[in-house]
C-alpha atoms as a PDB file:
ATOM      1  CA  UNK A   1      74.007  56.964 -23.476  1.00  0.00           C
ATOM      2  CA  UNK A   2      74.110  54.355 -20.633  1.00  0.00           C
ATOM      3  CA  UNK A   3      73.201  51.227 -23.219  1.00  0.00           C
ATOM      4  CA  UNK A   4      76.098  52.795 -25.909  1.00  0.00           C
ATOM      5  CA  UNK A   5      78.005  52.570 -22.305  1.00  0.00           C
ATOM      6  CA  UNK A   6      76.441  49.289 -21.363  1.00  0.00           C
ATOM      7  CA  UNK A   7      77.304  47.854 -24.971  1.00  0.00           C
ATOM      8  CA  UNK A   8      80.946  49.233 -25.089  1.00  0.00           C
ATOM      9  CA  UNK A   9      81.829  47.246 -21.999  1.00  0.00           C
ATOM     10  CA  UNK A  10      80.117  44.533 -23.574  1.00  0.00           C
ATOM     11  CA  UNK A  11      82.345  44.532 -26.329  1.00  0.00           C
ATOM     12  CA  UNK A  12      85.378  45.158 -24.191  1.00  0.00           C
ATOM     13  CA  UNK A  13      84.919  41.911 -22.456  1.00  0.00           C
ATOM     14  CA  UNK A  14      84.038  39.966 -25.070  1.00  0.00           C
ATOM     15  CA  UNK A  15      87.625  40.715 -26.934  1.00  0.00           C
ATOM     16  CA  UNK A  16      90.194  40.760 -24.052  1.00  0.00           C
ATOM     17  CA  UNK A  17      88.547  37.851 -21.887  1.00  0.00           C
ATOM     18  CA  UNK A  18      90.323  34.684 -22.901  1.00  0.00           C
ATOM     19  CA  UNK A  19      88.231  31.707 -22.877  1.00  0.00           C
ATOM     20  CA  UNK A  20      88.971  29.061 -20.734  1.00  0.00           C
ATOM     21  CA  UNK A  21      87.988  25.301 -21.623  1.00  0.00           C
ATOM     22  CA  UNK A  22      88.522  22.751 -18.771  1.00  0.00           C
ATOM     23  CA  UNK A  23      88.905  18.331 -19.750  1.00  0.00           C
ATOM     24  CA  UNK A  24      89.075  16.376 -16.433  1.00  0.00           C
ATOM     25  CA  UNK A  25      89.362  12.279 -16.186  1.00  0.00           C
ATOM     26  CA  UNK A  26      89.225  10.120 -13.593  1.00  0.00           C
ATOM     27  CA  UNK A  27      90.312   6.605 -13.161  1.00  0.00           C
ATOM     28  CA  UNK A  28      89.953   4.727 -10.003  1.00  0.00           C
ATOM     29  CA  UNK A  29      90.339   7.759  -7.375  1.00  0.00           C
ATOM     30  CA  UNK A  30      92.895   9.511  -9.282  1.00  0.00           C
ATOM     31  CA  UNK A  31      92.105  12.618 -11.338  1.00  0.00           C
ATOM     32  CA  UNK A  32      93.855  14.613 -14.261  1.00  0.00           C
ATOM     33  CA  UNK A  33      92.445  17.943 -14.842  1.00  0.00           C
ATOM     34  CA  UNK A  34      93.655  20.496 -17.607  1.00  0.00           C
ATOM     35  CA  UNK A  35      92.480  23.866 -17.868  1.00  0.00           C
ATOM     36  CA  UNK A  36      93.681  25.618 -21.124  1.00  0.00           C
ATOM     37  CA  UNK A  37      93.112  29.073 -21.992  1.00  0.00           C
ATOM     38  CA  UNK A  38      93.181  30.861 -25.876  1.00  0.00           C
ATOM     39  CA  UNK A  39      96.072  32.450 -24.714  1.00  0.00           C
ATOM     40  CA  UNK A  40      98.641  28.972 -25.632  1.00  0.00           C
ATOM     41  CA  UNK A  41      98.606  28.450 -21.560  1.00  0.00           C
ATOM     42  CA  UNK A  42      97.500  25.236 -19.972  1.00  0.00           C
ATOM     43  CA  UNK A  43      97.298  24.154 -16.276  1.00  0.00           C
ATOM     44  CA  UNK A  44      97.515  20.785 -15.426  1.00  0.00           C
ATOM     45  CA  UNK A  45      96.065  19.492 -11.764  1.00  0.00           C
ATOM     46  CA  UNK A  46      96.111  16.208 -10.699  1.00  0.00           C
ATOM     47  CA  UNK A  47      95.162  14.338  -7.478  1.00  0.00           C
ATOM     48  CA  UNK A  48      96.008  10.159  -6.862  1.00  0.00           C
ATOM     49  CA  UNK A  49      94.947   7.886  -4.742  1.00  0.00           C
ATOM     50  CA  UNK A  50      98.558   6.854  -3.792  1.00  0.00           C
ATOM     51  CA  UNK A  51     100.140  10.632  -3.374  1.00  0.00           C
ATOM     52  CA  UNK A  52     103.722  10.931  -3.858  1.00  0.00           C
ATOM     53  CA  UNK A  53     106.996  12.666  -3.091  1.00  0.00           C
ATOM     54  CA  UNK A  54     107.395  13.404  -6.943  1.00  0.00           C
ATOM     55  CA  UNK A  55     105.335  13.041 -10.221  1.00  0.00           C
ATOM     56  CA  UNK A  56     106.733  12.895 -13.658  1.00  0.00           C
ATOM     57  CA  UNK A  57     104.216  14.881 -16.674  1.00  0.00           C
ATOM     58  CA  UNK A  58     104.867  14.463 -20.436  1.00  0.00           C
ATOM     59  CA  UNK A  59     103.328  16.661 -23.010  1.00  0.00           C
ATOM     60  CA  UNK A  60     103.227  15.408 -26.474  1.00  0.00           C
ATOM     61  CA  UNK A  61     102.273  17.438 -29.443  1.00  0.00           C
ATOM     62  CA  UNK A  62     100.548  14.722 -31.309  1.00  0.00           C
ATOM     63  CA  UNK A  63      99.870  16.965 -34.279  1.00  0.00           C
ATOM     64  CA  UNK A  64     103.767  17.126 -34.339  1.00  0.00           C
ATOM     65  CA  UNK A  65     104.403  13.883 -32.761  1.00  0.00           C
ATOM     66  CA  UNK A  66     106.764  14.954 -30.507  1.00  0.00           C
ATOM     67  CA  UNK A  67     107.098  15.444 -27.462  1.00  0.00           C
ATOM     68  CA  UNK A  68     107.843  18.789 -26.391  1.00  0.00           C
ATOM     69  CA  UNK A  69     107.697  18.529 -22.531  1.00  0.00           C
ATOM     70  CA  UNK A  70     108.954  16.538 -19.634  1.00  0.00           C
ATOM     71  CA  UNK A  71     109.504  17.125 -16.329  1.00  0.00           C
ATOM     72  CA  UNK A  72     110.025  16.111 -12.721  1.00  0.00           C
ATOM     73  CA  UNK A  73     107.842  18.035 -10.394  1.00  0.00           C
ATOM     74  CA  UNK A  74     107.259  17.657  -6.494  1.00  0.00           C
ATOM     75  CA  UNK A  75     103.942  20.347  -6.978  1.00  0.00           C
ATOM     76  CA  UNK A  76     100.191  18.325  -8.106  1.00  0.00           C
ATOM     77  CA  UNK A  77      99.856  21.749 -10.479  1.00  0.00           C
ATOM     78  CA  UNK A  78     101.813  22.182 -13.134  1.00  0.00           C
ATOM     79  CA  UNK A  79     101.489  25.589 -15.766  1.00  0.00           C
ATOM     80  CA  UNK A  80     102.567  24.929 -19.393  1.00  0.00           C
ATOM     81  CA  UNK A  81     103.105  28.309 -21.937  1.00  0.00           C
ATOM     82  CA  UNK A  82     103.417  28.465 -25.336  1.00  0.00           C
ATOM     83  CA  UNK A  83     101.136  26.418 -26.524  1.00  0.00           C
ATOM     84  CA  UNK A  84      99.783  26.673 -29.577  1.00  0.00           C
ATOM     85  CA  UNK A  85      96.350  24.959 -31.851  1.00  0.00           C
ATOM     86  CA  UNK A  86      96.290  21.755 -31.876  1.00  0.00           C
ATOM     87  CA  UNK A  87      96.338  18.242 -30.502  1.00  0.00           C
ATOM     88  CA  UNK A  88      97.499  17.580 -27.163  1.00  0.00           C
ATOM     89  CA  UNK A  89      97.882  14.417 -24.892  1.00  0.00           C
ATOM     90  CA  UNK A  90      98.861  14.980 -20.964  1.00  0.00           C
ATOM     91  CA  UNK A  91     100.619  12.706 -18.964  1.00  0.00           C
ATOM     92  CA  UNK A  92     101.395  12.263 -15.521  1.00  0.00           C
ATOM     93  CA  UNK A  93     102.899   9.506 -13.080  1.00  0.00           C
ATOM     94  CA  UNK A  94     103.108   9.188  -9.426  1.00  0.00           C
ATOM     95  CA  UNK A  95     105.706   6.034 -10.285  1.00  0.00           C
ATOM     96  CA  UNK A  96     102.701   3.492  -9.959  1.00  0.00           C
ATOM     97  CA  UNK A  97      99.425   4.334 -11.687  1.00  0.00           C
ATOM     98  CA  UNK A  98      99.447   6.969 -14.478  1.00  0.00           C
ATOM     99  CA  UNK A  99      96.471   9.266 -15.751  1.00  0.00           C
ATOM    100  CA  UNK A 100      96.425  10.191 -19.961  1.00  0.00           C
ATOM    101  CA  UNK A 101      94.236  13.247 -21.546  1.00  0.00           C
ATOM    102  CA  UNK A 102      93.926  13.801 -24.966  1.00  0.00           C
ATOM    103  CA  UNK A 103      92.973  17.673 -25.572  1.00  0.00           C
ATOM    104  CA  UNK A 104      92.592  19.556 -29.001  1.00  0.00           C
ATOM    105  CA  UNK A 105      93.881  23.408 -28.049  1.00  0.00           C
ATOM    106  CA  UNK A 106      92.208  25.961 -30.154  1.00  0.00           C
END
C-alpha cells in the first residue's frame, strides 16, 4: 500500500510540476538571466555594471519575426505570459551597454 502511495505521488508530481529551464549570459559585468517555465511564462533578471534609473527590454518572436514586446521598466525583473513554443531573443538596455539571449521555449 505505502509504494502504490509512494508511486501515486510520484506520478502526481511528475504531471502538475512545470519544468523550469534557466539561459544566463554575461558580458563584461553585466548579466541577462531568463528563467522560462512550460507553462508560456518567462522571467527575465538582469544586473549591469552601470545600473540605471530605467531599462528598456524587447522580446522578439523570431519564429514570427516580430516583435511582440517592448517596454520601459524601472524594476531589473521583468515577468512575460503567454508565451508560447518557439524561438525567442531577449533584450535589454540600461541606455549604454545592452545584453541579447537567444532562447528556444518548448
Amino acid at each position: 500500500m505505502l509504494n502504490k502511495l509512494f508511486f501515486s505521488l510520484l506520478l502526481f508530481a511528475a504531471v502538475f510540476t512545470p519544468s523550469f529551464i534557466t539561459i544566463q549570459a554575461v558580458v563584461d559585468g553585466n548579466s541577462l538571466t531568463i528563467t522560462h517555465s512550460d507553462s508560456g511564462t518567462a522571467v527575465m533578471h538582469w544586473t549591469f555594471s552601470q545600473p540605471a534609473v530605467s531599462y528598456f527590454i524587447i522580446i522578439d518572436d523570431m519564429t514570427g519575426k516580430q516583435s511582440i514586446k517592448a517596454v520601459s521598466t524601472t524594476n531589473n525583473t521583468y515577468t512575460i505570459t503567454g508565451l508560447t513554443a518557439g524561438h525567442y531573443r531577449y533584450k535589454v538596455t540600461n541606455g549604454t551597454e545592452f545584453i541579447i539571449v537567444d532562447d528556444i521555449n518548448p
